[in-house]
DNA sequence: CGATACATGTAACCGGTTACATGATTTT
DNA sequence: AAAATCATGTAACCGGTTACATGTATCG
């Protein structure tokens, strides 16, 4: 298993080859997963992935005096990335690696079929709903009057996961509606299949 | 500055003296901040805090053959904890240390005056609102049709922070209403002061 | 010409994760 | 008698943070 940062790098490089500095710019200029844009995190991670054979580097000398190490995904890298993208959201991730579920969703757009994305979201929703139930259990077992702040904090947590459940529903609807429009548009050329399986 | 885990330990030990194992039980049986309950994290952290003079240990030999290192807060520990509890929520925390704001809120119940708690929540809300605006800016600058998933992900993020803003409003209201009831109840005995200042 | 952006690294530090280790006590 | 809980630790590993280092190119 790789770190979440490493999967993010695989995913970014997988959408289009890029150098460490491009990743740095992405991380510092967009709210992408809220990763650190520090070179001390990015460059060593990309080297690790190269050493593991998941990324390969090509020296870009188009600007003579300032070479860029442009990375691209290897086949094994694509395999590792896709295997990860297909992992269902676990309870543990909801608690400790909260960035991973949404990162998989974002990176999944380029590499998973819509049906797979929907299945992934449904899994996420089920896990969230189960966890909400678990948290409600805690809430019920809390002595009523004492400890106001813990109760409020727990309510906030529950709301957050409920918000995700709601959002997932709307995301699925939006993906489905695109699927319909996409099928219409690509219908003539693609005979409306090739998107389902994969 | 200490780690979030270390502040959590200060806060817990500060509410009532406890041993490492008690912390372990709390972390593994309640959704308190979602810290790891592994001994490899807890015990060394408590030793560090002891070395720094923020906690002090007392050997409890009530069960002869199984001594417990029961920690309690030192004055310096209480000072460090309270200084941290008074730190306003920063944008950075909203992004990278999401557990810290809610942890301060929970631990603040025992050590801050209601007025301070409300000020803290108002600061949190202001920071969240500003960050929502920032995220809305990103949303506006995204090219409309391409990249469905990043847009959905961003919308999820915005909702999360908006949910916090809502929750903060209700939390403040609940704290205020308690304050009213508390003053009424304590009015005869305490002459209705001693709660306001600190 | 100074500041900012481009571009890539290294090295020390630190703390969390995982796994191992030990032994007493209580429960089934 | 076995299993679970009580109770505290240690040690290797690993990766992120911070800071330092270096030099080019572009912009105002």
Coordinates of C-alpha atoms (C1' of nucleotides) in Angstrom, one line a residue:
Chain A
X1 CA 0.0 0.0 0.0
X2 CA 1.1 3.5 -0.8
X3 CA 0.4 6.7 1.1
X4 CA -2.6 8.9 0.1
X5 CA -0.1 11.5 -1.2
X6 CA 1.5 8.8 -3.4
X7 CA -1.9 7.8 -4.8
X8 CA -2.7 11.5 -5.5
X9 CA 0.6 11.7 -7.4
X10 CA -0.2 8.6 -9.4
X11 CA -3.6 10.0 -10.2
X12 CA -2.4 13.4 -11.3
X13 CA 0.4 12.1 -13.4
X14 CA -2.0 9.6 -14.8
X15 CA -4.4 12.3 -16.1
X16 CA -1.5 14.0 -17.8
X17 CA 2.3 13.6 -17.4
X18 CA 3.8 16.3 -15.2
X19 CA 6.8 17.3 -13.2
X20 CA 7.2 17.8 -9.5
X21 CA 6.8 21.5 -9.9
X22 CA 3.5 21.1 -11.7
X23 CA 2.2 19.1 -8.8
X24 CA 3.5 21.8 -6.4
X25 CA 1.6 24.4 -8.3
X26 CA -1.6 22.3 -8.3
X27 CA -1.4 21.7 -4.6
X28 CA -0.6 25.3 -3.8
X29 CA -3.2 27.0 -6.1
X30 CA -6.2 24.6 -5.8
X31 CA -7.9 23.0 -2.9
X32 CA -7.0 19.6 -4.3
X33 CA -7.1 17.3 -1.4
X34 CA -5.3 19.8 0.8
X35 CA -2.0 18.2 0.4
X36 CA 1.2 19.9 1.3
X37 CA 2.9 21.6 -1.6
X38 CA 6.3 21.5 0.0
X39 CA 9.1 20.1 -2.1
X40 CA 10.3 18.0 0.8
X41 CA 7.1 15.9 0.4
X42 CA 6.6 15.9 -3.3
X43 CA 10.0 15.2 -4.8
X44 CA 10.9 12.3 -2.6
X45 CA 7.5 10.8 -3.1
X46 CA 7.9 10.9 -6.8
X47 CA 11.3 9.4 -6.6
X48 CA 9.9 6.6 -4.5
X49 CA 7.2 5.9 -7.0
X50 CA 9.8 5.8 -9.8
X51 CA 12.0 3.4 -7.8
X52 CA 8.9 1.2 -7.4
X53 CA 8.3 1.2 -11.1
X54 CA 5.0 3.0 -10.9
X55 CA 6.2 6.2 -12.5
X56 CA 8.8 6.8 -15.1
X57 CA 10.7 10.0 -15.7
X58 CA 11.7 11.7 -18.9
X59 CA 14.1 14.6 -19.0
X60 CA 12.5 17.5 -20.8
X61 CA 15.2 19.7 -22.2
X62 CA 13.0 22.0 -24.2
X63 CA 14.3 24.8 -22.0
X64 CA 18.0 23.9 -22.3
X65 CA 19.4 25.1 -19.0
X66 CA 16.5 24.1 -16.8
X67 CA 15.7 20.5 -17.3
X68 CA 12.3 19.2 -16.0
X69 CA 11.8 15.6 -14.8
X70 CA 8.4 14.9 -16.4
X71 CA 6.8 11.8 -15.0
X72 CA 4.3 9.5 -16.6
X73 CA 2.4 6.5 -15.4
X74 CA 3.8 3.0 -16.1
X75 CA 1.5 0.1 -16.7
X76 CA 2.2 -1.1 -13.2
X77 CA 1.5 2.4 -11.9
X78 CA -1.9 2.4 -13.7
X79 CA -2.6 -1.0 -12.2
X80 CA -1.8 0.1 -8.7
X81 CA -3.9 3.3 -9.1
X82 CA -6.9 1.5 -10.5
X83 CA -6.8 -1.1 -7.9
X84 CA -6.9 1.6 -5.2
X85 CA -9.7 3.5 -7.0
X86 CA -11.8 0.4 -6.8
X87 CA -11.3 0.0 -3.0
X88 CA -14.6 0.6 -1.2
X89 CA -14.7 3.3 1.4
X90 CA -14.0 1.8 4.9
X91 CA -15.1 2.9 8.3
X92 CA -11.5 3.5 9.1
X93 CA -11.1 5.9 6.2
X94 CA -14.1 7.9 7.4
X95 CA -12.4 8.4 10.7
X96 CA -8.7 8.7 10.0
X97 CA -8.0 9.2 6.3
X98 CA -10.9 11.5 5.5
X99 CA -9.2 12.8 2.4
X100 CA -8.9 9.4 0.7
X101 CA -12.6 8.8 -0.2
X102 CA -13.0 12.1 -2.0
X103 CA -9.6 11.8 -3.7
X104 CA -10.6 8.4 -5.1
X105 CA -13.8 10.0 -6.3
X106 CA -12.0 12.8 -8.1
X107 CA -9.3 10.6 -9.6
X108 CA -11.9 8.0 -10.5
X109 CA -13.4 10.2 -13.1
X110 CA -10.6 9.6 -15.6
X111 CA -10.2 5.8 -15.0
X112 CA -13.4 4.3 -13.9
X113 CA -16.6 3.7 -15.8
X114 CA -19.6 5.7 -14.6
X115 CA -21.2 2.5 -13.3
X116 CA -18.2 1.8 -11.2
X117 CA -18.2 5.4 -9.9
X118 CA -21.8 5.0 -8.9
X119 CA -21.1 1.7 -7.2
X120 CA -18.2 3.4 -5.3
X121 CA -20.4 6.2 -4.2
X122 CA -23.1 3.9 -3.1
X123 CA -20.5 2.0 -1.0
X124 CA -19.4 5.2 0.5
X125 CA -22.9 6.2 1.3
X126 CA -23.6 2.8 3.0
X127 CA -20.5 3.1 5.1
X128 CA -21.4 6.6 6.1
X129 CA -24.9 5.7 7.0
X130 CA -23.6 2.8 9.1
X131 CA -21.2 5.1 10.9
X132 CA -23.9 7.6 11.5
X133 CA -25.9 4.9 13.2
X134 CA -22.9 4.1 15.3
X135 CA -22.5 7.7 16.3
X136 CA -26.2 8.0 17.2
X137 CA -25.6 5.0 19.5
X138 CA -22.9 6.9 21.3
X139 CA -25.2 10.0 21.5
X140 CA -28.0 7.9 23.0
X141 CA -25.7 6.5 25.6
X142 CA -24.4 9.9 26.8
X143 CA -25.8 11.1 30.1
X144 CA -28.3 13.8 29.2
X145 CA -27.4 16.9 31.1
X146 CA -23.8 16.8 32.0
X147 CA -21.1 17.3 29.3
X148 CA -22.7 19.8 26.8
X149 CA -19.7 20.2 24.6
X150 CA -19.1 16.5 23.9
X151 CA -22.7 16.1 22.9
X152 CA -22.6 19.1 20.6
X153 CA -19.3 17.8 19.1
X154 CA -20.9 14.5 18.4
X155 CA -23.9 16.1 16.8
X156 CA -21.6 18.0 14.6
X157 CA -19.8 14.8 13.5
X158 CA -23.1 13.1 12.7
X159 CA -24.3 16.1 10.7
X160 CA -21.1 16.0 8.7
X161 CA -21.6 12.4 7.7
X162 CA -25.2 13.0 7.0
X163 CA -24.2 15.8 4.8
X164 CA -22.0 13.4 2.9
X165 CA -24.9 11.0 2.5
X166 CA -27.0 13.8 1.0
X167 CA -24.2 14.9 -1.3
X168 CA -23.6 11.4 -2.5
X169 CA -27.2 11.1 -3.5
X170 CA -27.0 14.3 -5.6
X171 CA -23.7 13.4 -7.1
X172 CA -25.1 10.1 -8.2
X173 CA -28.1 11.8 -9.8
X174 CA -25.8 14.3 -11.6
X175 CA -23.6 11.5 -12.9
X176 CA -26.7 9.6 -14.1
X177 CA -28.1 12.6 -15.9
X178 CA -24.7 13.1 -17.6
X179 CA -24.7 9.5 -18.5
X180 CA -28.0 10.0 -20.3
X181 CA -26.9 13.0 -22.1
X182 CA -23.5 11.4 -22.9
X183 CA -25.2 8.3 -24.4
X184 CA -27.4 10.5 -26.6
X185 CA -24.5 12.5 -27.8
X186 CA -22.2 9.5 -28.4
X187 CA -25.0 7.2 -29.5
X188 CA -24.4 7.4 -33.2
X189 CA -20.6 7.0 -33.1
X190 CA -20.3 4.5 -30.3
X191 CA -23.5 2.6 -30.5
X192 CA -24.1 3.4 -26.9
X193 CA -21.8 0.8 -25.4
X194 CA -18.1 0.6 -24.4
X195 CA -18.9 2.9 -21.4
X196 CA -20.8 0.3 -19.4
X197 CA -18.4 -2.5 -19.0
X198 CA -14.7 -1.8 -18.3
Chain B
X1 CA 3.9 23.9 20.3
X2 CA 2.7 20.5 21.0
X3 CA 1.0 18.0 18.7
X4 CA -2.8 17.7 18.7
X5 CA -2.5 14.4 20.5
X6 CA -0.5 15.9 23.2
X7 CA -3.0 18.7 23.8
X8 CA -5.7 16.1 23.9
X9 CA -3.8 14.3 26.6
X10 CA -3.3 17.5 28.6
X11 CA -7.1 18.1 28.3
X12 CA -8.1 14.7 29.4
X13 CA -5.7 14.5 32.3
X14 CA -6.8 18.0 33.1
X15 CA -10.4 17.0 33.6
X16 CA -9.4 14.2 35.9
X17 CA -6.1 12.5 36.5
X18 CA -5.7 9.3 34.6
X19 CA -3.2 6.7 33.4
X20 CA -2.2 5.8 29.9
X21 CA -4.5 2.9 29.8
X22 CA -7.5 5.1 30.7
X23 CA -6.7 7.3 27.7
X24 CA -6.4 4.2 25.6
X25 CA -9.9 3.1 26.7
X26 CA -11.4 6.5 26.0
X27 CA -9.8 6.6 22.5
X28 CA -10.9 3.1 21.7
X29 CA -14.4 3.3 23.1
X30 CA -15.6 6.8 22.2
X31 CA -15.3 8.8 19.1
X32 CA -13.2 11.4 21.0
X33 CA -11.3 13.2 18.3
X34 CA -10.6 9.9 16.5
X35 CA -7.1 9.5 17.9
X36 CA -5.2 6.3 17.7
X37 CA -5.5 4.3 20.8
X38 CA -2.3 2.4 20.2
X39 CA 0.1 2.3 23.1
X40 CA 3.0 3.3 20.8
X41 CA 1.4 6.7 20.5
X42 CA 0.0 7.3 23.9
X43 CA 2.7 6.2 26.3
X44 CA 5.6 7.9 24.7
X45 CA 3.5 11.1 24.3
X46 CA 2.7 11.1 28.0
X47 CA 6.4 10.6 28.9
X48 CA 7.3 13.5 26.7
X49 CA 4.7 15.7 28.4
X50 CA 6.1 14.6 31.8
X51 CA 9.7 15.3 30.7
X52 CA 8.5 18.8 29.6
X53 CA 7.0 19.4 33.0
X54 CA 3.4 19.6 31.8
X55 CA 2.3 16.4 33.4
X56 CA 3.3 14.7 36.6
X57 CA 3.0 11.0 37.3
X58 CA 2.1 9.4 40.6
X59 CA 2.5 5.6 41.0
X60 CA -0.8 4.1 42.1
X61 CA -0.1 1.0 44.1
X62 CA -3.7 0.3 45.2
X63 CA -3.5 -2.9 43.3
X64 CA -0.1 -4.0 44.6
X65 CA 1.3 -6.1 41.7
X66 CA 0.0 -3.9 38.9
X67 CA 1.1 -0.3 39.4
X68 CA -0.5 2.4 37.3
X69 CA 1.2 5.7 36.3
X70 CA -1.5 8.2 37.0
X71 CA -0.8 11.5 35.5
X72 CA -2.1 14.9 36.5
X73 CA -1.7 18.4 35.1
X74 CA 1.1 20.6 36.5
X75 CA 0.6 24.3 36.6
X76 CA 2.7 24.8 33.6
X77 CA 0.6 22.1 31.9
X78 CA -2.6 23.9 32.7
X79 CA -1.0 27.1 31.4
X80 CA 0.0 25.5 28.1
X81 CA -3.4 23.9 27.7
X82 CA -5.3 27.1 28.4
X83 CA -3.1 29.1 26.1
X84 CA -3.9 26.6 23.3
X85 CA -7.6 26.6 24.1
X86 CA -7.7 30.3 23.5
X87 CA -6.0 30.1 20.1
X88 CA -8.5 31.2 17.4
X89 CA -9.3 28.7 14.7
X90 CA -7.0 29.4 11.7
X91 CA -7.6 28.7 8.0
X92 CA -4.7 26.3 8.1
X93 CA -6.5 24.3 10.8
X94 CA -9.6 24.1 8.7
X95 CA -7.6 22.5 6.0
X96 CA -4.9 20.3 7.6
X97 CA -5.7 19.9 11.3
X98 CA -9.4 19.5 11.1
X99 CA -9.6 17.7 14.5
X100 CA -8.0 20.6 16.4
X101 CA -10.9 23.1 16.3
X102 CA -13.5 20.6 17.7
X103 CA -11.0 19.3 20.2
X104 CA -10.4 22.8 21.6
X105 CA -14.2 23.2 21.8
X106 CA -14.7 20.0 23.8
X107 CA -11.8 20.6 26.1
X108 CA -12.7 24.2 26.5
X109 CA -15.9 23.4 28.4
X110 CA -13.9 22.6 31.6
X111 CA -11.4 25.5 31.4
X112 CA -13.0 28.5 29.6
X113 CA -15.7 30.8 30.7
X114 CA -18.9 30.6 28.5
X115 CA -18.2 34.0 27.1
X116 CA -14.8 32.8 26.0
X117 CA -16.2 29.7 24.4
X118 CA -18.7 31.8 22.5
X119 CA -16.0 34.1 21.3
X120 CA -14.0 31.1 20.2
X121 CA -17.0 29.7 18.3
X122 CA -17.6 33.1 16.6
X123 CA -14.0 33.1 15.5
X124 CA -14.3 29.6 14.1
X125 CA -17.4 30.7 12.3
X126 CA -15.8 33.7 10.8
X127 CA -12.8 31.7 9.6
X128 CA -15.1 29.1 8.1
X129 CA -17.2 31.7 6.3
X130 CA -14.1 33.3 4.9
X131 CA -12.9 29.9 3.7
X132 CA -16.3 29.1 2.1
X133 CA -15.9 32.4 0.2
X134 CA -12.5 31.3 -1.0
X135 CA -13.8 28.0 -2.1
X136 CA -16.7 29.6 -3.9
X137 CA -14.1 31.6 -5.8
X138 CA -12.4 28.5 -7.0
X139 CA -15.8 27.1 -7.9
X140 CA -16.5 30.1 -10.0
X141 CA -13.2 29.9 -11.8
X142 CA -13.7 26.3 -12.8
X143 CA -14.5 25.8 -16.5
X144 CA -18.2 24.9 -16.5
X145 CA -18.6 21.6 -18.3
X146 CA -15.3 19.7 -18.1
X147 CA -14.3 18.0 -14.9
X148 CA -17.5 17.0 -13.2
X149 CA -15.9 15.3 -10.2
X150 CA -13.6 18.1 -9.1
X151 CA -16.6 20.4 -9.1
X152 CA -18.7 18.0 -7.1
X153 CA -15.9 17.5 -4.7
X154 CA -15.5 21.2 -4.2
X155 CA -19.2 21.5 -3.6
X156 CA -19.0 18.9 -1.0
X157 CA -16.2 20.8 0.7
X158 CA -18.2 24.0 0.7
X159 CA -21.2 22.2 2.2
X160 CA -19.1 20.8 5.0
X161 CA -17.9 24.2 6.1
X162 CA -21.3 25.7 5.7
X163 CA -22.6 22.9 7.9
X164 CA -20.1 23.9 10.5
X165 CA -21.3 27.5 10.3
X166 CA -24.8 26.4 10.9
X167 CA -23.8 24.1 13.7
X168 CA -21.8 26.9 15.4
X169 CA -24.8 29.1 15.4
X170 CA -26.9 26.5 17.1
X171 CA -24.1 25.7 19.5
X172 CA -23.8 29.3 20.6
X173 CA -27.6 29.5 21.1
X174 CA -27.6 26.4 23.2
X175 CA -24.7 27.6 25.3
X176 CA -26.5 31.0 25.8
X177 CA -29.7 29.3 26.9
X178 CA -27.7 27.2 29.4
X179 CA -26.1 30.3 30.6
X180 CA -29.5 31.8 31.3
X181 CA -30.7 28.7 33.2
X182 CA -27.4 28.4 35.0
X183 CA -27.6 32.0 36.2
X184 CA -31.2 31.4 37.5
X185 CA -30.3 28.2 39.3
X186 CA -27.0 29.6 40.8
X187 CA -28.5 33.0 41.4
X188 CA -29.3 32.6 45.0
X189 CA -26.1 30.8 46.1
X190 CA -23.6 32.6 43.9
X191 CA -25.3 36.0 43.5
X192 CA -25.1 35.4 39.7
X193 CA -21.5 36.2 39.2
X194 CA -18.3 34.2 39.1
X195 CA -19.4 32.5 35.9
X196 CA -19.0 35.5 33.6
X197 CA -15.4 36.5 34.1
X198 CA -13.5 33.3 33.8
Chain C
dC1 C1' 18.0 45.6 -10.8
dG2 C1' 15.3 43.5 -7.4
dA3 C1' 11.5 40.5 -6.8
dT4 C1' 8.9 36.8 -8.1
dA5 C1' 8.3 32.5 -10.5
dC6 C1' 10.6 28.3 -12.3
dA7 C1' 12.7 23.9 -10.9
dT8 C1' 14.8 20.4 -8.1
dG9 C1' 16.7 18.7 -4.6
dT10 C1' 18.9 17.3 0.4
dA11 C1' 19.1 16.6 5.5
dA12 C1' 17.7 16.8 10.2
dC13 C1' 14.0 16.1 13.1
dC14 C1' 10.1 14.2 14.9
dG15 C1' 6.2 11.6 15.9
dG16 C1' 2.8 8.2 14.6
dT17 C1' 2.2 3.2 13.0
dT18 C1' 3.0 -1.4 13.6
dA19 C1' 4.6 -5.1 15.9
dC20 C1' 6.6 -7.2 19.6
dA21 C1' 7.1 -8.2 24.6
dT22 C1' 5.7 -9.1 29.3
dG23 C1' 3.0 -10.3 33.0
dA24 C1' -1.1 -9.9 36.2
dT25 C1' -6.1 -10.3 36.7
dT26 C1' -10.7 -11.3 35.6
dT27 C1' -14.2 -13.6 33.0
dT28 C1' -16.2 -17.5 30.6
Chain D
dA1 C1' -8.0 -23.8 31.1
dA2 C1' -8.5 -20.5 27.8
dA3 C1' -9.7 -16.0 26.5
dA4 C1' -10.2 -11.4 27.3
dT5 C1' -8.9 -7.4 29.8
dC6 C1' -5.7 -4.7 32.6
dA7 C1' -1.4 -2.2 32.2
dT8 C1' 2.9 -0.5 30.4
dG9 C1' 6.3 -0.4 27.7
dT10 C1' 10.2 -0.7 23.6
dA11 C1' 12.0 -0.6 18.8
dA12 C1' 12.2 -0.4 13.9
dC13 C1' 10.3 1.9 10.2
dC14 C1' 8.6 5.4 7.5
dG15 C1' 7.1 9.6 5.8
dG16 C1' 5.8 14.4 6.4
dT17 C1' 7.6 19.1 8.1
dT18 C1' 10.8 22.5 8.1
dA19 C1' 14.7 24.6 6.6
dC20 C1' 18.4 25.0 3.8
dA21 C1' 20.7 25.1 -0.8
dT22 C1' 21.3 26.3 -5.6
dG23 C1' 20.6 28.4 -9.9
dT24 C1' 17.8 30.2 -14.0
dA25 C1' 14.3 33.0 -16.1
dT26 C1' 10.9 36.5 -16.3
dC27 C1' 8.6 40.7 -15.0
dG28 C1' 8.0 45.3 -13.4

